[in-house]
Amino acid sequence: MFQTQPIRAGCTAAMVMLLGGDQVAVTPEGRALIAALDLKAGAELAQSAARKSAGAAQRIRLRKACIRAWMHELAQCDPDITLQLIVPGAGLAPLALDWCATHPHSHAIELDYEQVDAKRALIAQCAPPSIAKRITCATCDLRAVEAARAVLGASGWRPERPALWVFEGLSYYISSAELAALIRLAFSGSRESRVIIEFSGPRHELTQDARAQTERYHQFIAHTIGAQDLEVTDIDAVAQSAQARIERLVDPSMLEETLNFPRFFHTPRESAMRMAMLMARA
């Protein structure tokens, strides 16, 4: 059934989409999904975020461009890995829809705990059945890893086959122990699987101004969900706990150079945001 009214995105999700602009969706189907959303709840937040952190929009655009670039590289080097895409904490974002629209042999499983039915309806509204049938949207508490395993199995996950897991934004809202448990789950089947993760690294190495901006911005976002601050991830410790190895680790200044973005960040000390690709430890 087609939606007759726009789906209202939550304030933080809408903020991310507004700040991300044309980097949020890259296919007609993905753009149709964004167009079907009511983003008004995030308008004031987006303006405030831009004031509190001058690089907020750039970071969101960089992380989305980085995820797509790495996905395409994996698809070219080892197509089997990207035939099975798993997106924990997918929300209303069009990542899986964009990917399945341009990769006709890929299947995706999206996991989240709210607006899952709405997301499923949006995908059916914005994509033909040939695409929509390859995306499963499932309700799941990602803090309960064994429950997540069961939901994945019921959703068509084939753990014996390689899969690409994309953690975008999720690390800010769950503990490092919970994050490591999910990464262990990702590698509990095929050792050829990969995990792409976006996270906030430690702040002590940042410039004084960047640290102040980061703390102000993260606490601002946290207060919208009733928390004091967003989670900081020690990726080395998480990888060790998850029995994973860091294959790639980049910061926004590196991404601007490799992705040919306008320069905003000039050193790693100007942003806590990091992107990593993890693989199973040998």
GROMACS .gro file of C-alpha atoms in nm:
model
  282
    1MET     CA    1   0.000   0.000   0.000
    2PHE     CA    2   0.135   0.343  -0.092
    3GLN     CA    3   0.181   0.607   0.172
    4THR     CA    4  -0.045   0.908   0.133
    5GLN     CA    5   0.123   1.119   0.400
    6PRO     CA    6   0.495   1.184   0.449
    7ILE     CA    7   0.663   0.976   0.719
    8ARG     CA    8   0.786   1.201   0.996
    9ALA     CA    9   1.155   1.149   1.062
   10GLY     CA   10   1.282   1.187   1.417
   11CYS     CA   11   1.465   1.507   1.500
   12THR     CA   12   1.820   1.369   1.492
   13ALA     CA   13   1.760   1.156   1.180
   14ALA     CA   14   1.605   1.454   1.003
   15MET     CA   15   1.896   1.674   1.109
   16VAL     CA   16   2.147   1.430   0.959
   17MET     CA   17   1.955   1.416   0.631
   18LEU     CA   18   1.928   1.793   0.609
   19LEU     CA   19   2.297   1.843   0.684
   20GLY     CA   20   2.399   1.561   0.448
   21GLY     CA   21   2.224   1.717   0.151
   22ASP     CA   22   2.290   1.552  -0.183
   23GLN     CA   23   2.522   1.294  -0.028
   24VAL     CA   24   2.238   1.121   0.158
   25ALA     CA   25   2.089   0.944  -0.146
   26VAL     CA   26   2.241   0.877  -0.488
   27THR     CA   27   1.975   0.687  -0.685
   28PRO     CA   28   1.626   0.786  -0.801
   29GLU     CA   29   1.482   0.533  -0.556
   30GLY     CA   30   1.687   0.665  -0.265
   31ARG     CA   31   1.601   1.024  -0.347
   32ALA     CA   32   1.233   0.931  -0.369
   33LEU     CA   33   1.256   0.786  -0.018
   34ILE     CA   34   1.407   1.109   0.117
   35ALA     CA   35   1.143   1.313  -0.065
   36ALA     CA   36   0.871   1.105   0.103
   37LEU     CA   37   0.995   1.203   0.450
   38ASP     CA   38   0.883   1.496   0.661
   39LEU     CA   39   1.213   1.644   0.782
   40LYS     CA   40   1.073   1.950   0.957
   41ALA     CA   41   1.156   1.808   1.303
   42GLY     CA   42   1.525   1.840   1.220
   43ALA     CA   43   1.532   2.191   1.074
   44GLU     CA   44   1.604   2.377   1.396
   45LEU     CA   45   1.849   2.109   1.508
   46ALA     CA   46   2.039   2.132   1.179
   47GLN     CA   47   2.074   2.507   1.219
   48SER     CA   48   2.188   2.469   1.578
   49ALA     CA   49   2.431   2.189   1.485
   50ALA     CA   50   2.589   2.406   1.218
   51ARG     CA   51   2.638   2.682   1.476
   52LYS     CA   52   2.782   2.452   1.741
   53SER     CA   53   3.014   2.264   1.506
   54ALA     CA   54   3.125   2.431   1.185
   55GLY     CA   55   3.223   2.096   1.032
   56ALA     CA   56   2.903   1.909   1.113
   57ALA     CA   57   2.767   1.902   0.759
   58GLN     CA   58   3.106   1.819   0.611
   59ARG     CA   59   3.150   1.522   0.844
   60ILE     CA   60   2.813   1.377   0.753
   61ARG     CA   61   2.879   1.415   0.382
   62LEU     CA   62   3.225   1.263   0.417
   63ARG     CA   63   3.106   0.959   0.611
   64LYS     CA   64   2.835   0.884   0.357
   65ALA     CA   65   3.071   0.928   0.062
   66CYS     CA   66   3.332   0.712   0.237
   67ILE     CA   67   3.087   0.428   0.301
   68ARG     CA   68   2.979   0.424  -0.063
   69ALA     CA   69   3.338   0.442  -0.189
   70TRP     CA   70   3.448   0.152   0.028
   71MET     CA   71   3.142  -0.053  -0.067
   72HIS     CA   72   3.218  -0.006  -0.435
   73GLU     CA   73   3.583  -0.098  -0.383
   74LEU     CA   74   3.480  -0.417  -0.204
   75ALA     CA   75   3.230  -0.499  -0.479
   76GLN     CA   76   3.504  -0.469  -0.739
   77CYS     CA   77   3.766  -0.666  -0.544
   78ASP     CA   78   3.543  -0.937  -0.398
   79PRO     CA   79   3.180  -0.911  -0.514
   80ASP     CA   80   3.066  -1.192  -0.283
   81ILE     CA   81   3.112  -0.971   0.026
   82THR     CA   82   2.862  -0.711  -0.093
   83LEU     CA   83   2.593  -0.956  -0.206
   84GLN     CA   84   2.475  -0.968   0.157
   85LEU     CA   85   2.445  -0.625   0.320
   86ILE     CA   86   2.351  -0.588   0.687
   87VAL     CA   87   2.275  -0.244   0.832
   88PRO     CA   88   2.223  -0.234   1.211
   89GLY     CA   89   2.049   0.083   1.323
   90ALA     CA   90   1.943   0.162   0.966
   91GLY     CA   91   1.670   0.407   1.061
   92LEU     CA   92   1.509   0.577   0.762
   93ALA     CA   93   1.836   0.617   0.569
   94PRO     CA   94   1.840   0.499   0.204
   95LEU     CA   95   2.177   0.319   0.210
   96ALA     CA   96   2.041  -0.033   0.148
   97LEU     CA   97   1.790   0.093  -0.106
   98ASP     CA   98   2.057   0.280  -0.301
   99TRP     CA   99   2.282  -0.026  -0.297
  100CYS     CA  100   2.019  -0.280  -0.403
  101ALA     CA  101   1.891  -0.044  -0.674
  102THR     CA  102   2.232  -0.045  -0.842
  103HIS     CA  103   2.339  -0.402  -0.758
  104PRO     CA  104   2.070  -0.642  -0.881
  105HIS     CA  105   2.219  -0.950  -0.713
  106SER     CA  106   2.255  -0.796  -0.367
  107HIS     CA  107   2.023  -0.850  -0.072
  108ALA     CA  108   2.005  -0.633   0.240
  109ILE     CA  109   1.881  -0.673   0.596
  110GLU     CA  110   1.809  -0.357   0.794
  111LEU     CA  111   1.777  -0.378   1.173
  112ASP     CA  112   1.624  -0.119   1.402
  113TYR     CA  113   1.379  -0.087   1.690
  114GLU     CA  114   1.144   0.186   1.566
  115GLN     CA  115   0.972   0.296   1.244
  116VAL     CA  116   1.054  -0.041   1.086
  117ASP     CA  117   0.707  -0.086   0.939
  118ALA     CA  118   0.719   0.268   0.803
  119LYS     CA  119   1.057   0.201   0.643
  120ARG     CA  120   0.931  -0.118   0.482
  121ALA     CA  121   0.632   0.071   0.339
  122LEU     CA  122   0.856   0.353   0.213
  123ILE     CA  123   1.081   0.110   0.027
  124ALA     CA  124   0.778  -0.052  -0.134
  125GLN     CA  125   0.651   0.293  -0.231
  126CYS     CA  126   0.979   0.418  -0.377
  127ALA     CA  127   1.118   0.110  -0.552
  128PRO     CA  128   0.979  -0.155  -0.787
  129PRO     CA  129   0.921  -0.505  -0.645
  130SER     CA  130   1.240  -0.631  -0.811
  131ILE     CA  131   1.435  -0.408  -0.571
  132ALA     CA  132   1.206  -0.393  -0.267
  133LYS     CA  133   1.183  -0.771  -0.234
  134ARG     CA  134   1.559  -0.788  -0.179
  135ILE     CA  135   1.550  -0.561   0.129
  136THR     CA  136   1.426  -0.698   0.461
  137CYS     CA  137   1.344  -0.455   0.741
  138ALA     CA  138   1.337  -0.623   1.083
  139THR     CA  139   1.263  -0.501   1.434
  140CYS     CA  140   1.549  -0.572   1.673
  141ASP     CA  141   1.702  -0.456   2.001
  142LEU     CA  142   2.066  -0.440   1.898
  143ARG     CA  143   2.179  -0.442   2.261
  144ALA     CA  144   2.060  -0.803   2.289
  145VAL     CA  145   2.302  -0.979   2.057
  146GLU     CA  146   2.150  -1.328   2.075
  147ALA     CA  147   1.809  -1.183   1.993
  148ALA     CA  148   1.973  -1.000   1.703
  149ARG     CA  149   2.121  -1.328   1.581
  150ALA     CA  150   1.776  -1.488   1.586
  151VAL     CA  151   1.617  -1.196   1.402
  152LEU     CA  152   1.890  -1.205   1.138
  153GLY     CA  153   1.839  -1.577   1.086
  154ALA     CA  154   1.465  -1.529   1.045
  155SER     CA  155   1.535  -1.246   0.798
  156GLY     CA  156   1.744  -1.456   0.562
  157TRP     CA  157   2.097  -1.405   0.692
  158ARG     CA  158   2.330  -1.674   0.566
  159PRO     CA  159   2.618  -1.662   0.819
  160GLU     CA  160   2.825  -1.914   0.623
  161ARG     CA  161   2.845  -1.664   0.338
  162PRO     CA  162   3.042  -1.336   0.343
  163ALA     CA  163   2.852  -1.023   0.437
  164LEU     CA  164   2.919  -0.652   0.461
  165TRP     CA  165   2.800  -0.490   0.782
  166VAL     CA  166   2.770  -0.110   0.791
  167PHE     CA  167   2.753   0.067   1.129
  168GLU     CA  168   2.674   0.430   1.055
  169GLY     CA  169   2.587   0.647   1.354
  170LEU     CA  170   2.512   0.349   1.578
  171SER     CA  171   2.835   0.362   1.781
  172TYR     CA  172   2.733   0.695   1.938
  173TYR     CA  173   2.432   0.538   2.112
  174ILE     CA  174   2.547   0.197   2.240
  175SER     CA  175   2.829   0.100   2.473
  176SER     CA  176   3.165  -0.026   2.352
  177ALA     CA  177   3.084  -0.371   2.495
  178GLU     CA  178   2.757  -0.383   2.300
  179LEU     CA  179   2.934  -0.263   1.986
  180ALA     CA  180   3.204  -0.528   2.021
  181ALA     CA  181   2.938  -0.797   2.068
  182LEU     CA  182   2.771  -0.698   1.741
  183ILE     CA  183   3.104  -0.702   1.559
  184ARG     CA  184   3.175  -1.050   1.700
  185LEU     CA  185   2.835  -1.153   1.564
  186ALA     CA  186   2.933  -1.017   1.223
  187PHE     CA  187   3.241  -1.239   1.217
  188SER     CA  188   3.079  -1.543   1.379
  189GLY     CA  189   3.004  -1.691   1.037
  190SER     CA  190   3.219  -1.631   0.732
  191ARG     CA  191   3.571  -1.505   0.804
  192GLU     CA  192   3.556  -1.315   0.475
  193SER     CA  193   3.296  -1.069   0.606
  194ARG     CA  194   3.380  -0.702   0.655
  195VAL     CA  195   3.254  -0.432   0.892
  196ILE     CA  196   3.250  -0.062   0.805
  197ILE     CA  197   3.210   0.152   1.114
  198GLU     CA  198   3.184   0.524   1.172
  199PHE     CA  199   3.256   0.641   1.526
  200SER     CA  200   3.390   0.915   1.750
  201GLY     CA  201   3.745   0.854   1.867
  202PRO     CA  202   3.904   0.987   2.187
  203ARG     CA  203   3.908   1.363   2.223
  204HIS     CA  204   4.233   1.417   2.412
  205GLU     CA  205   4.444   1.445   2.095
  206LEU     CA  206   4.222   1.709   1.936
  207THR     CA  207   4.310   2.077   1.921
  208GLN     CA  208   4.158   2.279   2.203
  209ASP     CA  209   3.903   2.435   1.970
  210ALA     CA  210   3.809   2.103   1.804
  211ARG     CA  211   3.766   1.934   2.142
  212ALA     CA  212   3.541   2.212   2.266
  213GLN     CA  213   3.333   2.200   1.948
  214THR     CA  214   3.307   1.821   1.962
  215GLU     CA  215   3.196   1.818   2.325
  216ARG     CA  216   2.945   2.096   2.262
  217TYR     CA  217   2.803   1.924   1.952
  218HIS     CA  218   2.786   1.574   2.101
  219GLN     CA  219   2.627   1.692   2.424
  220PHE     CA  220   2.378   1.893   2.222
  221ILE     CA  221   2.277   1.579   2.026
  222ALA     CA  222   2.275   1.366   2.343
  223HIS     CA  223   2.040   1.604   2.521
  224THR     CA  224   1.779   1.552   2.247
  225ILE     CA  225   1.751   1.187   2.359
  226GLY     CA  226   1.784   1.251   2.730
  227ALA     CA  227   2.151   1.156   2.763
  228GLN     CA  228   2.452   1.352   2.889
  229ASP     CA  229   2.695   1.278   2.607
  230LEU     CA  230   2.747   1.051   2.308
  231GLU     CA  231   2.969   0.744   2.329
  232VAL     CA  232   3.341   0.768   2.255
  233THR     CA  233   3.493   0.457   2.095
  234ASP     CA  234   3.842   0.322   2.148
  235ILE     CA  235   3.855   0.132   1.820
  236ASP     CA  236   4.167  -0.063   1.914
  237ALA     CA  237   4.001  -0.193   2.230
  238VAL     CA  238   3.675  -0.269   2.050
  239ALA     CA  239   3.857  -0.455   1.772
  240GLN     CA  240   4.056  -0.657   2.026
  241SER     CA  241   3.740  -0.747   2.220
  242ALA     CA  242   3.562  -0.844   1.897
  243GLN     CA  243   3.860  -1.053   1.780
  244ALA     CA  244   3.884  -0.830   1.473
  245ARG     CA  245   4.164  -0.654   1.291
  246ILE     CA  246   4.160  -0.295   1.167
  247GLU     CA  247   4.211  -0.305   0.792
  248ARG     CA  248   4.159   0.068   0.732
  249LEU     CA  249   4.134   0.368   0.962
  250VAL     CA  250   4.086   0.723   0.833
  251ASP     CA  251   3.995   1.069   0.959
  252PRO     CA  252   3.807   1.351   0.780
  253SER     CA  253   4.123   1.523   0.657
  254MET     CA  254   4.231   1.200   0.485
  255LEU     CA  255   3.884   1.151   0.338
  256GLU     CA  256   3.875   1.502   0.194
  257GLU     CA  257   4.197   1.429   0.010
  258THR     CA  258   4.107   1.082  -0.120
  259LEU     CA  259   3.746   1.171  -0.210
  260ASN     CA  260   3.835   1.509  -0.366
  261PHE     CA  261   3.616   1.707  -0.128
  262PRO     CA  262   3.672   2.078  -0.061
  263ARG     CA  263   3.922   2.108   0.225
  264PHE     CA  264   3.779   2.189   0.564
  265PHE     CA  265   3.986   1.961   0.789
  266HIS     CA  266   4.363   1.980   0.753
  267THR     CA  267   4.487   1.746   1.027
  268PRO     CA  268   4.348   1.449   1.225
  269ARG     CA  269   4.340   1.674   1.532
  270GLU     CA  270   4.054   1.882   1.393
  271SER     CA  271   3.781   1.617   1.422
  272ALA     CA  272   3.710   1.314   1.642
  273MET     CA  273   3.516   1.139   1.366
  274ARG     CA  274   3.682   0.827   1.230
  275MET     CA  275   3.595   0.562   0.972
  276ALA     CA  276   3.730   0.208   0.997
  277MET     CA  277   3.702  -0.115   0.806
  278LEU     CA  278   3.739  -0.428   1.016
  279MET     CA  279   3.808  -0.786   0.919
  280ALA     CA  280   3.821  -1.108   1.123
  281ARG     CA  281   4.145  -1.166   1.304
  282ALA     CA  282   4.348  -1.447   1.148
   0.00000   0.00000   0.00000
